[in-house]
Coordinates of C-alpha atoms in Angstrom, one line a residue:
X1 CA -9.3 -7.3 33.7
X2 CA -8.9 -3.5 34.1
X3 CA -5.3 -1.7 34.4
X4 CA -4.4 -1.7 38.2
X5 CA -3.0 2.5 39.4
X6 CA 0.2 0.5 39.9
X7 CA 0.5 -0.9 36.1
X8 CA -0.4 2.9 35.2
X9 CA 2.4 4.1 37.1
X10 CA 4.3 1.5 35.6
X11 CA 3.5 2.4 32.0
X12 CA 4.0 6.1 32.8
X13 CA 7.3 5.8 34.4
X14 CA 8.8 3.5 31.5
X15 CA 7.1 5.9 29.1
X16 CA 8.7 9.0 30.4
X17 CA 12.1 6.8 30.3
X18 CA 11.8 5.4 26.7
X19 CA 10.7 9.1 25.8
X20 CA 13.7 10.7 27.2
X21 CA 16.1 8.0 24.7
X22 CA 13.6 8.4 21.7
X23 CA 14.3 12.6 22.4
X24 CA 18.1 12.0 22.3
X25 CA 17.9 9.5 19.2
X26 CA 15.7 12.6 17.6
X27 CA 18.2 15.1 18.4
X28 CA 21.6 13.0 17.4
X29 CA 19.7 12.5 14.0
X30 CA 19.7 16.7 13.6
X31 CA 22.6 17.4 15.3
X32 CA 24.6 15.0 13.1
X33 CA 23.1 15.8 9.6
X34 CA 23.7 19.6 10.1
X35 CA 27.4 18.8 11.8
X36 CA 28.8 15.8 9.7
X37 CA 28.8 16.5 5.8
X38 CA 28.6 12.8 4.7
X39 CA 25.3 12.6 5.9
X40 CA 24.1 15.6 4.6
X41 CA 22.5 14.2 1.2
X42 CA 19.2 13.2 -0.6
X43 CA 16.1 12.1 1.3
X44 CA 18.8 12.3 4.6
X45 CA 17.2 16.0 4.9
X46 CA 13.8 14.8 5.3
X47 CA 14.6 12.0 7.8
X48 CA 16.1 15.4 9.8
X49 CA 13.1 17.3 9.3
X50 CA 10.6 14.4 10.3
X51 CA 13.4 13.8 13.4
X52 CA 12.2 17.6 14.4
X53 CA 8.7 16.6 14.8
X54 CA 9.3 13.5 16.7
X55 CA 10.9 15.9 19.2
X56 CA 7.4 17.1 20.1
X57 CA 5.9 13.4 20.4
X58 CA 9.3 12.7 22.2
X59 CA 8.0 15.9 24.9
X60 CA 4.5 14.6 25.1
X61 CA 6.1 11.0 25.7
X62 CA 8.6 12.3 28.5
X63 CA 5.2 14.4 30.4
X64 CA 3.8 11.1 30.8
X65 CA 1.0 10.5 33.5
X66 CA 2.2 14.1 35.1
X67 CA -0.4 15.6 32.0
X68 CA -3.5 13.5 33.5
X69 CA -2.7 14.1 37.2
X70 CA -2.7 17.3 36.1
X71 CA -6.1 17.4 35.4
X72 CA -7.7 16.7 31.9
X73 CA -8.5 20.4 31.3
X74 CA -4.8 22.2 32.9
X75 CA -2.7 23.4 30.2
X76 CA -0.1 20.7 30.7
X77 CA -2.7 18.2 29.5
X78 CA -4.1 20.1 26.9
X79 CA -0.1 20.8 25.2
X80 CA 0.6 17.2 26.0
X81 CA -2.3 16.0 23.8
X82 CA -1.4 19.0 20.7
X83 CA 2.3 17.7 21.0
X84 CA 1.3 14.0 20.6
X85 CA -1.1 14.7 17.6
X86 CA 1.2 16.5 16.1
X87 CA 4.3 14.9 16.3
X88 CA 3.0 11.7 14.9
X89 CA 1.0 12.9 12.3
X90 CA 3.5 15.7 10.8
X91 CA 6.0 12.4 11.0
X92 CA 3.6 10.1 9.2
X93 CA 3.2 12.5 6.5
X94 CA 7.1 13.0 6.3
X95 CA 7.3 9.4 5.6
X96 CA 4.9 9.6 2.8
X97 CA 7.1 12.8 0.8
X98 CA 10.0 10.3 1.6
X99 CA 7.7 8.0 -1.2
X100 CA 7.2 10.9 -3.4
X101 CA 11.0 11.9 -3.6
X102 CA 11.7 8.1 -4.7
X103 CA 9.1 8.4 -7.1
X104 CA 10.1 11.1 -8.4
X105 CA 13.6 10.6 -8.8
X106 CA 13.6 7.1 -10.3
X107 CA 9.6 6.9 -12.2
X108 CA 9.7 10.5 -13.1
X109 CA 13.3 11.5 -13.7
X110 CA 13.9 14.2 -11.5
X111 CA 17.4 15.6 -10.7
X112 CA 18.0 15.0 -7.0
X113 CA 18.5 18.9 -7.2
X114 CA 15.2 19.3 -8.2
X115 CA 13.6 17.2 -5.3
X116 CA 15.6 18.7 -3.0
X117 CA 13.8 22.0 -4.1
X118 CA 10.4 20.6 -2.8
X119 CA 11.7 20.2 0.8
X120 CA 11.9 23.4 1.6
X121 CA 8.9 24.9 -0.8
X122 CA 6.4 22.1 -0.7
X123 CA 6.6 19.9 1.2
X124 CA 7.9 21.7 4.7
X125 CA 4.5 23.9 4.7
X126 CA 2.5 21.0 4.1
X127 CA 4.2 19.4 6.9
X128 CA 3.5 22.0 9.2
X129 CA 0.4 23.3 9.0
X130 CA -1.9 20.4 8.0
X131 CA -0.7 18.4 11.1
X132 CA -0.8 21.5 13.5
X133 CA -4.5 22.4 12.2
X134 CA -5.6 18.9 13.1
X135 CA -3.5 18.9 16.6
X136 CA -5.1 22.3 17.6
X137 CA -8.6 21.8 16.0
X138 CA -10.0 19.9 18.7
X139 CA -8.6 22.6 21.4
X140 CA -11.0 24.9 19.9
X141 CA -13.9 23.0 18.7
X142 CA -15.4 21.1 21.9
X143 CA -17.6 17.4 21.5
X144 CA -21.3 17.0 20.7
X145 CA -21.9 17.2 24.8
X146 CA -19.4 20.6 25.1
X147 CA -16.5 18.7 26.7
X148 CA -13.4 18.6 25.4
X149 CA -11.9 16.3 22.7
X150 CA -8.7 15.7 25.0
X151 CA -8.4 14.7 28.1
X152 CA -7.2 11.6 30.4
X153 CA -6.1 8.2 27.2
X154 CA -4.4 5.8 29.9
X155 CA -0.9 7.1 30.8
X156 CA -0.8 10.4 28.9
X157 CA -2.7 12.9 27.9
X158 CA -4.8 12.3 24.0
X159 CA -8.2 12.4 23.1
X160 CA -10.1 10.3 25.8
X161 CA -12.2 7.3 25.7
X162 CA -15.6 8.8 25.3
X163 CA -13.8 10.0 21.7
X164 CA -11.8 7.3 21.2
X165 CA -13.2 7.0 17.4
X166 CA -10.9 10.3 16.7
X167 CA -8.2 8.4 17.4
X168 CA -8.4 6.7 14.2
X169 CA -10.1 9.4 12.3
X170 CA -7.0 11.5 12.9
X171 CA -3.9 8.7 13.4
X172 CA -4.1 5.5 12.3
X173 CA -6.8 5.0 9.8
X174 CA -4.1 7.8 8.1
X175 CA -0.9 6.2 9.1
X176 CA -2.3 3.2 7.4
X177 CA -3.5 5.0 4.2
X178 CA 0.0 6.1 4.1
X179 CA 1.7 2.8 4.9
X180 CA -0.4 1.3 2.2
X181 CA 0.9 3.7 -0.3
X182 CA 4.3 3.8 0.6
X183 CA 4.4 -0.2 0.0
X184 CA 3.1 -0.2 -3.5
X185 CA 5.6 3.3 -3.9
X186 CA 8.2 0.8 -3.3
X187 CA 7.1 -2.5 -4.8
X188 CA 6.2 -0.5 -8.1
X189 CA 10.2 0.5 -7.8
X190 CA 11.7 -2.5 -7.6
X191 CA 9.8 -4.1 -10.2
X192 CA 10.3 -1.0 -12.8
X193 CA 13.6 -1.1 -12.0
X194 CA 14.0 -5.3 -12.6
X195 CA 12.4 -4.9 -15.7
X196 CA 14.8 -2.3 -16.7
X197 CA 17.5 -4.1 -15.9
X198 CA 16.0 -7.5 -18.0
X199 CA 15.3 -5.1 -21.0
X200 CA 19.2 -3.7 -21.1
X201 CA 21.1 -6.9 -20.3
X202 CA 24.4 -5.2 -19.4
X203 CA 26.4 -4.8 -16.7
X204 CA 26.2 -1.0 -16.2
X205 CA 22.5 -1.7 -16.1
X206 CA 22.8 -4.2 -14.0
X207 CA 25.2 -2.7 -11.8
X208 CA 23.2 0.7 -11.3
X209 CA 19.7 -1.1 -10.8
X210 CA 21.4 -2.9 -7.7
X211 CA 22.5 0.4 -6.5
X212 CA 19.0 1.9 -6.9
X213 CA 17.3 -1.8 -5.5
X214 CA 19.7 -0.8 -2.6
X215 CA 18.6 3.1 -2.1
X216 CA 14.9 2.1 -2.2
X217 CA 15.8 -1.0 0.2
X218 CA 17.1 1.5 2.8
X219 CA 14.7 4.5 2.9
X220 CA 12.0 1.6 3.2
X221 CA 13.7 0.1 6.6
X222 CA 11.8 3.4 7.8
X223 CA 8.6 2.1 6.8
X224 CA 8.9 -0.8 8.6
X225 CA 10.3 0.3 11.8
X226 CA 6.7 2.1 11.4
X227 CA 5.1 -1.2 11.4
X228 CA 7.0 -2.1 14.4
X229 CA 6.3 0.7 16.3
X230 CA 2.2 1.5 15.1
X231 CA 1.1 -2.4 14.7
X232 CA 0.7 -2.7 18.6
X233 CA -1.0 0.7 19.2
X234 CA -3.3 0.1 16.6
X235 CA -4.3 -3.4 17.9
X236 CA -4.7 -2.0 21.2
X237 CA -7.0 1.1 20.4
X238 CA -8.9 -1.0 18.6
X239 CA -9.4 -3.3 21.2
X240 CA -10.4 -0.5 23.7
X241 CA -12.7 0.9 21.1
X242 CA -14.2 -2.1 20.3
X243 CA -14.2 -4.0 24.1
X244 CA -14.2 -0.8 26.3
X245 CA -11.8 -2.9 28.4
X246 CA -8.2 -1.6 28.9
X247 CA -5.1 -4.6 28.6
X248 CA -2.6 -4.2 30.9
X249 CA 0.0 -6.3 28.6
X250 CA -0.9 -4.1 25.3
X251 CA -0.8 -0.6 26.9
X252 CA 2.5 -1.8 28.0
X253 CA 3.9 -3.2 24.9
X254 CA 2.3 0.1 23.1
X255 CA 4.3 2.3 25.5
X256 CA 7.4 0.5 24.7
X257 CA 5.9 0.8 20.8
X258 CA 6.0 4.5 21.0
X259 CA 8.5 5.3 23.1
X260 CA 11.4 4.1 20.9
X261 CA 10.9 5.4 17.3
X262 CA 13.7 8.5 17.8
X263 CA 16.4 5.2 18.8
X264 CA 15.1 3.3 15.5
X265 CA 14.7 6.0 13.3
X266 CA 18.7 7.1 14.9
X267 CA 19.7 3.1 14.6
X268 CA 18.4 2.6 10.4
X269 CA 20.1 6.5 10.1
X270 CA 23.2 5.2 11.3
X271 CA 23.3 2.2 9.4
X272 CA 22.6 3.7 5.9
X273 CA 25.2 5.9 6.7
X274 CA 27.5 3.7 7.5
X275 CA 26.7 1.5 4.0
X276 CA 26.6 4.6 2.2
X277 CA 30.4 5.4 3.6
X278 CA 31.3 1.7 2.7
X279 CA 30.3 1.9 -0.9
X280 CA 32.1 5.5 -1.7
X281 CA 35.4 3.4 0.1
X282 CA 34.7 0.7 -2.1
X283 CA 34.3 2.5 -5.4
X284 CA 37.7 4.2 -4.5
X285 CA 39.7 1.1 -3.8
X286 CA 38.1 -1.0 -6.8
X287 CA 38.2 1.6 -9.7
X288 CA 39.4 4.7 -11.4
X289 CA 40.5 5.7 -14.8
X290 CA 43.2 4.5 -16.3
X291 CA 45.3 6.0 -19.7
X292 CA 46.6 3.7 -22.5
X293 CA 48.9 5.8 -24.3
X294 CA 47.3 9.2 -23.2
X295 CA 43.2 7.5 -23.7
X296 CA 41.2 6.6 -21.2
X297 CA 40.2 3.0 -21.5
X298 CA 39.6 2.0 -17.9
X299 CA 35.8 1.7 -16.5
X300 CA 35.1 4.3 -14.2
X301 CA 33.3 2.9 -11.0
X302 CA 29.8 4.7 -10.2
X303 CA 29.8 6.1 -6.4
X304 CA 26.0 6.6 -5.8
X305 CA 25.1 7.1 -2.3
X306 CA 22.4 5.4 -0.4
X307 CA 21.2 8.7 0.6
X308 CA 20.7 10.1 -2.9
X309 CA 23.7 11.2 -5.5
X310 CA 25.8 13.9 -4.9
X311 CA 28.0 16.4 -6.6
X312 CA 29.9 15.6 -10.1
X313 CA 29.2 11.8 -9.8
X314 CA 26.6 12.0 -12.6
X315 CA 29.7 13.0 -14.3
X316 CA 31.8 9.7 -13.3
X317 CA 28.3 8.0 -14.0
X318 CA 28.1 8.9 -17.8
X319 CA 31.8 8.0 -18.9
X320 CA 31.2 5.0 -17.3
X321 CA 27.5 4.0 -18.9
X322 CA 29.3 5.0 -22.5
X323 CA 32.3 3.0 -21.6
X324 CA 29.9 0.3 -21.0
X325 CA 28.7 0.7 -25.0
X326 CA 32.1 -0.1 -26.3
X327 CA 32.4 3.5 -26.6
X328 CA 35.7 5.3 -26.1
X329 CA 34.9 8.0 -23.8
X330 CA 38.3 9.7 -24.2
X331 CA 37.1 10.7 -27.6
X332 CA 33.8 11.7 -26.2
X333 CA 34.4 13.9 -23.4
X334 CA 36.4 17.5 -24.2
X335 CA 36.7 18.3 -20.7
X336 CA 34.3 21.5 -21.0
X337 CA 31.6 20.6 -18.4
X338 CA 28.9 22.9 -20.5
X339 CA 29.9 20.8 -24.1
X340 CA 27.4 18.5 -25.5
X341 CA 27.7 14.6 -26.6
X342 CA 26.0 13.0 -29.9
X343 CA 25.4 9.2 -28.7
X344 CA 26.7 6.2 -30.7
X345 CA 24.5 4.0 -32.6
X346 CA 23.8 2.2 -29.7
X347 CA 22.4 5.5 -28.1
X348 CA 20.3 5.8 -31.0
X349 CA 18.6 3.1 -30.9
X350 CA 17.5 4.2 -27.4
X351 CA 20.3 1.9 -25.4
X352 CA 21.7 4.6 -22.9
X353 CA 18.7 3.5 -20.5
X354 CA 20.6 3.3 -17.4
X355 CA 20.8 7.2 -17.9
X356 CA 17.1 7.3 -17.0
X357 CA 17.4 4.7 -14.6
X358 CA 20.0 7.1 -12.3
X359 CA 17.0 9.8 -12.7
X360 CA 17.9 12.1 -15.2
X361 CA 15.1 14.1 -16.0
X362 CA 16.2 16.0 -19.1
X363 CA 17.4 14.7 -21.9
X364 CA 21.1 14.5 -22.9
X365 CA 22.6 15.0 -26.2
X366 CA 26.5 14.0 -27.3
X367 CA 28.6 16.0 -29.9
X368 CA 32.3 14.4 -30.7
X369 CA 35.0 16.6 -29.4
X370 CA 37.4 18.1 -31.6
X371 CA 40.4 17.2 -29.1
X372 CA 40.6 14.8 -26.0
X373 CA 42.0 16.9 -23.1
X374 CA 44.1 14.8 -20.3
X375 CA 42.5 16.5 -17.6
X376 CA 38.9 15.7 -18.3
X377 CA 38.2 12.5 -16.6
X378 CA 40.2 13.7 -13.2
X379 CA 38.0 17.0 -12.7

């Protein structure tokens, strides 16, 4: 049964209203990363930088059927289509450098500092151009019969029915690709970091690998909101591609589908935020150094942030794997942040694992200090 005009206007009308909400859930993501510092850390920047390119899906979203009544070749159909192709596949490959920076960090043993280089050098260019090419690239190349690639897709302006097989050239045969990649990114994770954990059999081990299970657990929630919001469009452009008939119920659940991703992306941002704030109050209340007759002898709780690591906590982090050893780090640690470390027998024996398991990419050396200063573990 074919789409009545009234279901259209239906679809349009709660598109352009879910758009308007997935715009403002886009726009508190920015706002708040560049105005609160707490979320201003690891792979939090490129959730903000894939939020700025939903605000151009969010645009096309909150056009709506005005880009069709407009006529398929005006210029407010024509933008509506570039912003849609663009904003979702400059977001879909933002998802996939969220994989990398994972992999990278805990497979490869990158600094966070040295992932956070990419962002700006690699990956944002990448980001840009390849999904703006693709947008604009049917704009200027017209079809095999010299029509135009977009036009009129059932409630907004995309690439039309006649060339409905771009759609998944273009969007979702990628998004897929990408999906499927991100999944075993993740899987292969989890399972490097159990067997890590197995291999060490100690509680610093232990303890960091549930902080790492927990960082990979919450940049993946982003994954899956993307198989929330792309399994219906998907099963509904395949149906029209494969049927030529239009559902009323799937165009409508579709529209819901895409009109919500800025208040689900804004929803998993505030919750990993929120965890990540927990933890760091949790650390503080549970742990801190303690002196027994001027040496430090207490454990020193790690404070690793869902978002990534921060600041000197590598510091905290290293006292704490040695202390872990049966190592006194009082007589360890000189309080000179450029001084090396020789490691204890157990270090020698290629022990200090968790080390590589918090992503240290270089490797890290311990000379005995000549004096133990009182100041050291309180910098």
């Amino acid at each position: 049964m074919p789409v009545s005009d009234e279901q259209w206007e239906l679809i349009g009308q709660l598109t352009m209203y879910l758009g308007i909400a997935s715009f403002l859930g886009s726009l508190a993501i920015i706002i708040s990363y560049w105005t609160v510092d707490s979320m201003r850390n690891g792979v939090a920047e490129l959730i903000m930088f894939m939020s700025c390119t939903k605000l151009t899906s969010a645009i096309a979203l909150i056009i709506g059927k005005h880009g069709p009544d407009a006529g398929e070749s005006s210029f407010l159909c024509q933008m509506q289509s570039v912003f849609s192709q663009y904003g979702d596949f400059a977001a879909m490959v933002w998802s996939s450098f969220i994989a990398v920076d994972i992999t990278l960090i805990m497979l490869r043993r990158y600094s966070v500092d040295q992932v956070c280089k990419l962002h700006r050098r690699v990956y944002l260019p990448i980001c840009i151009a390849l999904p703006l090419i693709i947008a604009l690239l049917p704009i200027w190349v017209p079809d095999a019969d010299g029509e135009r690639f977009y036009g009129d897709a059932g409630g907004w302006c995309w690439f039309t029915e006649k060339n409905a097989r771009f759609r998944f050239y273009l969007l979702y045969i990628p998004f897929w690709v990408i999906f499927v990649y991100n999944a075993v990114t993740y899987i292969t994770i989890g399972i490097h970091i159990w067997r890590q954990a197995r291999r060490l059999q100690n509680f610093t081990a232990l303890n960091h690998s549930a902080h790492m299970i927990d960082y990979a657990k919450n940049v993946s929630l982003y994954m899956f909101s993307y198989v929330l919001t792309w399994t219906i469009p998907s099963i509904n452009r395949i149906h029209a591609l494969v049927s030529g008939d239009q559902v009323y119920i799937l165009n409508l659940l579709q529209s819901i589908g895409d009109s919500t991703v800025g208040v689900v992306d804004l929803a998993i941002y505030l919750y990993i935020w929120r965890k990540s704030l927990w933890h760091k109050s949790y650390g503080s209340h549970m742990a801190g150094p303690s002196r027994d007759n001027g040496r430090h002898t207490g454990t020193t709780r790690t404070d690793i942030s869902t978002f990534g690591f921060r600041g000197k906590q590598q510091q905290h982090t290293l006292l704490s794997t040695l202390e872990e050893y049966n190592v006194d780090a009082a007589n360890m640690y000189d309080g000179d942040e450029g001084s090396a470390y020789r490691p204890p027998p157990q270090a020698a024996m290629g022990q200090l694992m968790p080390l590589e398991t918090l992503g240290y990419k270089d490797s890290i050396s311990f000379t005995p200090p000549a004096a133990y200063s009182n100041n050291a573990i309180n910098r």
